[in-house]
CSV table of C-alpha atoms in Angstrom, one decimal:
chain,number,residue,atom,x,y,z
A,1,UNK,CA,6.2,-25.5,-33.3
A,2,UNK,CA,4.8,-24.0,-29.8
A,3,UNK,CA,5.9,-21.2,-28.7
A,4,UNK,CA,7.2,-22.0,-24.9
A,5,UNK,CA,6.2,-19.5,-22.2
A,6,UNK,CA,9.2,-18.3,-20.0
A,7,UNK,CA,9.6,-19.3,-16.6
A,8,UNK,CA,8.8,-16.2,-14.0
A,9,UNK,CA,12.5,-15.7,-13.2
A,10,UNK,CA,13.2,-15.2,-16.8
A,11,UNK,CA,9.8,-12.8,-17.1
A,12,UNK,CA,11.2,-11.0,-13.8
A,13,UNK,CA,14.8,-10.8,-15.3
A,14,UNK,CA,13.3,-9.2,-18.3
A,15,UNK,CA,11.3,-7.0,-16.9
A,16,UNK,CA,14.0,-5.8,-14.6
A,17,UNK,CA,15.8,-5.1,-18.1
A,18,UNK,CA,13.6,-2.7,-19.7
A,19,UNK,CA,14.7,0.4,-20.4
A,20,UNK,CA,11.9,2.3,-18.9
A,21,UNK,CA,9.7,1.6,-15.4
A,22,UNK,CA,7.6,4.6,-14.4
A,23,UNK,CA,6.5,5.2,-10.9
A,24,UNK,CA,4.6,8.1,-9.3
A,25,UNK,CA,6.7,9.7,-6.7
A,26,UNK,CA,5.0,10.7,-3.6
A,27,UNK,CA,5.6,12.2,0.2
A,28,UNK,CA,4.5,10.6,3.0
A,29,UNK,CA,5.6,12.8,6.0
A,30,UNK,CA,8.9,13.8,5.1
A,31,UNK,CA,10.4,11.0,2.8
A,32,UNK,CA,9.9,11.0,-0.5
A,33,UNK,CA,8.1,7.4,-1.7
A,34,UNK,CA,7.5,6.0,-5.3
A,35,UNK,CA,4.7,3.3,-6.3
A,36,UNK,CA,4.7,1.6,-9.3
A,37,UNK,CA,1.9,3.7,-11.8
A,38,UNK,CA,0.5,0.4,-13.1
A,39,UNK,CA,-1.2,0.2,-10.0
A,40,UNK,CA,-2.3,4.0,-9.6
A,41,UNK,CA,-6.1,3.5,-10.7
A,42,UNK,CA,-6.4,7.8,-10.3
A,43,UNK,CA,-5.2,10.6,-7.4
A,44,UNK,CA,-8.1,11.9,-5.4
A,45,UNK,CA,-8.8,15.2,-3.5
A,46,UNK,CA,-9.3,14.1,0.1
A,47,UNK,CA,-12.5,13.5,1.4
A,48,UNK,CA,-13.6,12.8,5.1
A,49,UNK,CA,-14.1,8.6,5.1
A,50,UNK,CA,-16.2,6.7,7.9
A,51,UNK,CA,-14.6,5.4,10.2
A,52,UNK,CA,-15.1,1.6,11.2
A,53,UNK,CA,-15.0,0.7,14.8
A,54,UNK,CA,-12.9,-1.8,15.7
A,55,UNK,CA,-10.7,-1.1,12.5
A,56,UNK,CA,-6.9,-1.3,12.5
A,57,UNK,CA,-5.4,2.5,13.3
A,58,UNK,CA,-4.3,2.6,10.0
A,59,UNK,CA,-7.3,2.5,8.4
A,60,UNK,CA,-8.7,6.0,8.3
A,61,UNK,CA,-12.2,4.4,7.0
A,62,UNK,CA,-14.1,3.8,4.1
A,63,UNK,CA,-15.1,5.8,1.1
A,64,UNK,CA,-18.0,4.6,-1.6
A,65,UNK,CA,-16.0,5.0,-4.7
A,66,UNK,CA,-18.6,4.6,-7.5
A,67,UNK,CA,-20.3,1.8,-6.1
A,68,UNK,CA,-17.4,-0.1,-4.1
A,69,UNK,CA,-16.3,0.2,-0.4
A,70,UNK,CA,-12.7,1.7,-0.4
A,71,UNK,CA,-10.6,1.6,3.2
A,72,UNK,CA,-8.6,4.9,2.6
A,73,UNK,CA,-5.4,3.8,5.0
A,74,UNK,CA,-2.6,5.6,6.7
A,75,UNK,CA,0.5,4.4,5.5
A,76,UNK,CA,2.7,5.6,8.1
A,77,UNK,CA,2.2,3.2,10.7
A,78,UNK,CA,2.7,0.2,8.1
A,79,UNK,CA,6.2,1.9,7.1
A,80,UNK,CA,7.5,2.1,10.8
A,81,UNK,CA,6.1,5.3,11.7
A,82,UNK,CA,3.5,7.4,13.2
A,83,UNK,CA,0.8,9.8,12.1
A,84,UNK,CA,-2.5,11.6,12.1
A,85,UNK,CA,-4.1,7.9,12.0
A,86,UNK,CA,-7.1,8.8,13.9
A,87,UNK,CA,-7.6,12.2,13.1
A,88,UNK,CA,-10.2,11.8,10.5
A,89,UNK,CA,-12.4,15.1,11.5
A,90,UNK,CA,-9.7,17.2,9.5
A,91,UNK,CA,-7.6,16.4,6.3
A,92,UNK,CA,-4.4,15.0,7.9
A,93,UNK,CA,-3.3,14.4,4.0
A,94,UNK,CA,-4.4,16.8,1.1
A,95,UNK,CA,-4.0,13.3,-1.5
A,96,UNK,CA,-5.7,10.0,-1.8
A,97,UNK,CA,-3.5,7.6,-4.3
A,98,UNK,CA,-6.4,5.3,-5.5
A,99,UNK,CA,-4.3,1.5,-5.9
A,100,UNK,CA,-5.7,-1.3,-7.6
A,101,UNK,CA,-4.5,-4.7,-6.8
A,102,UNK,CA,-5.3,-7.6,-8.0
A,103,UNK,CA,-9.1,-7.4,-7.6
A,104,UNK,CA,-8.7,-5.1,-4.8
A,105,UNK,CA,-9.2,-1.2,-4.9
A,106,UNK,CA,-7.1,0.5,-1.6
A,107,UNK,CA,-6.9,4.4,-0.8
A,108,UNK,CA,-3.7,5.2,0.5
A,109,UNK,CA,-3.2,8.3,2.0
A,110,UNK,CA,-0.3,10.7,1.1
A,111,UNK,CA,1.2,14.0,1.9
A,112,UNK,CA,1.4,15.2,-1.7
A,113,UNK,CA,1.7,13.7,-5.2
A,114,UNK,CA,4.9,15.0,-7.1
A,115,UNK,CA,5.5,13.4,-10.4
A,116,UNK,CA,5.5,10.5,-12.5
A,117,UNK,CA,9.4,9.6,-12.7
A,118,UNK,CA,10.7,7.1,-15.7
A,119,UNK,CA,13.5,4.6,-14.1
A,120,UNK,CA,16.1,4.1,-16.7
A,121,UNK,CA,18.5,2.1,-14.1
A,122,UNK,CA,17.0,-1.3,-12.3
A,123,UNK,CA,16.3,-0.8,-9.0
A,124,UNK,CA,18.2,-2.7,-6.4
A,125,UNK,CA,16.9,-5.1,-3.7
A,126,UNK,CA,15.6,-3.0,-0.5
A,127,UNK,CA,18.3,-5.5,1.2
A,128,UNK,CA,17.2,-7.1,4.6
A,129,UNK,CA,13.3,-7.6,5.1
A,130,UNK,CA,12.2,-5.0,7.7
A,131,UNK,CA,8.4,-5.7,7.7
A,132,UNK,CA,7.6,-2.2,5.9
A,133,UNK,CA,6.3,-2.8,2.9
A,134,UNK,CA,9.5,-1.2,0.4
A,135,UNK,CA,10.4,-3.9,-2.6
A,136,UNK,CA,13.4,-2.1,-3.5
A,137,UNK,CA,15.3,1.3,-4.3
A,138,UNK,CA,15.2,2.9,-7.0
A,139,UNK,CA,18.4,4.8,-8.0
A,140,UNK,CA,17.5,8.9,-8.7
A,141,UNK,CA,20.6,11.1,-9.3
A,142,UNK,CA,22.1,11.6,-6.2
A,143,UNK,CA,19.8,9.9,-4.1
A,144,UNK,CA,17.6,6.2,-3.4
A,145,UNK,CA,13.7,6.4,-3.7
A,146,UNK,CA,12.2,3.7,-1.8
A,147,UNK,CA,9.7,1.8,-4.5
A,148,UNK,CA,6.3,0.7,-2.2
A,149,UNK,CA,5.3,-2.8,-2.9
A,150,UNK,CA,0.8,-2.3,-3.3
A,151,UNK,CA,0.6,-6.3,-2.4
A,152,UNK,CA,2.7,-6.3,0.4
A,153,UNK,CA,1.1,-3.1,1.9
A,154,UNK,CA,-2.3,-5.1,1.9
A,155,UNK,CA,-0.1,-8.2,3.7
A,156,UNK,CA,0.6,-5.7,5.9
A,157,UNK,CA,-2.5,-4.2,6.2
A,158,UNK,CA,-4.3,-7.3,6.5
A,159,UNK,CA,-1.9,-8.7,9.0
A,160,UNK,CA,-3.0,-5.3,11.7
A,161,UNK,CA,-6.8,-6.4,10.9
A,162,UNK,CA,-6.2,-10.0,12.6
A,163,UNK,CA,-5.6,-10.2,16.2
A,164,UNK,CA,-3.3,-13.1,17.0
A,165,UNK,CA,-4.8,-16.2,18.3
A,166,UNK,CA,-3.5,-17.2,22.0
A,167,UNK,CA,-4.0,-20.7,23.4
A,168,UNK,CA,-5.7,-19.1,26.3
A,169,UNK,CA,-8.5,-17.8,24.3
A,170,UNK,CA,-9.4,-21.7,23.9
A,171,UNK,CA,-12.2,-21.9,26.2
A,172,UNK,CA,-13.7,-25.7,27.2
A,173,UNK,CA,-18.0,-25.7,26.2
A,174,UNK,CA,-19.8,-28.8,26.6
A,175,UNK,CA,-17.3,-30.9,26.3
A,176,UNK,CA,-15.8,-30.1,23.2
A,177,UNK,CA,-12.9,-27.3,22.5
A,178,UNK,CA,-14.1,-23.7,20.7
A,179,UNK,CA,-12.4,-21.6,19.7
């Protein structure tokens, strides 16, 4: 007899029912953040990246990490706020959290790394979508640790790489709309 496969709502409803999720709590200005370890590839002292011209202000620049191109980005400005962005002559973050996902490899750069913190409780939806890239909270004691989604911080970061497309930039050449 095969062995069905379950759906991905039943996968996702087991998941959210195991007894242990780990995530790596980290600072990012002055709230506390946690990222799912799975994705944590390693934790990196910072070094200086080149900077891109013409690159979003969140992306600090690129590193060569054994062989690959790695954007090392700011997360503040894809959570709401501000920050050091463009001040990439001097540390403005002492940590680089290494992500890998899917076949992507992303540098994110953080205050400080704290712990690795095992969530016993599931975490509860992060409630209305606000464009930041937080999948949900995860309860802590006293307190709610937003839980940073890695895919939908590169949505976010590749949605400040693309400049919107205007019907006015449409220009009329030889007869024949270009774009």
């Amino acid at each position: 007899m095969p062995i069905a496969n379950p759906s991905p709502a039943a996968a996702a409803a087991s998941a959210a029912r195991s007894p242990v999720h780990e995530v790596l709590s980290l600072t990012i200005g002055d709230a506390a953040y946690g990222i799912d370890v799975g994705c944590v590839q390693e934790i990196r002292a910072w070094e200086r990246p080149t900077r891109l011209t013409h690159a979003p202000a969140c992306v600090l620049g690129v590193i060569n990490l054994r062989g690959a191109i790695v954007p090392i980005v700011d997360p503040r400005p894809l959570l709401g706020g501000t920050g050091p962005a463009a001040a990439t002559s001097r540390p403005p973050t002492p940590v680089v959290v290494m992500l890998g996902i899917g076949r992507r490899t992303l540098g994110l750069a953080v205050d400080a790394v704290s712990d690795v913190l095992p969530l016993t409780e599931p975490a509860a939806a992060a409630g209305p979508p606000t464009g930041a890239p937080v999948r949900a909270l995860a309860p802590l004691g006293e307190r709610l640790l937003p839980l940073l989604d890695g895919e939908a911080l590169l949505v976010a970061l590749d949605a400040s790489a693309v400049p919107p497309v205007s019907t006015a930039s449409h220009q009329r050449v030889g007869g024949s709309s270009r774009i």
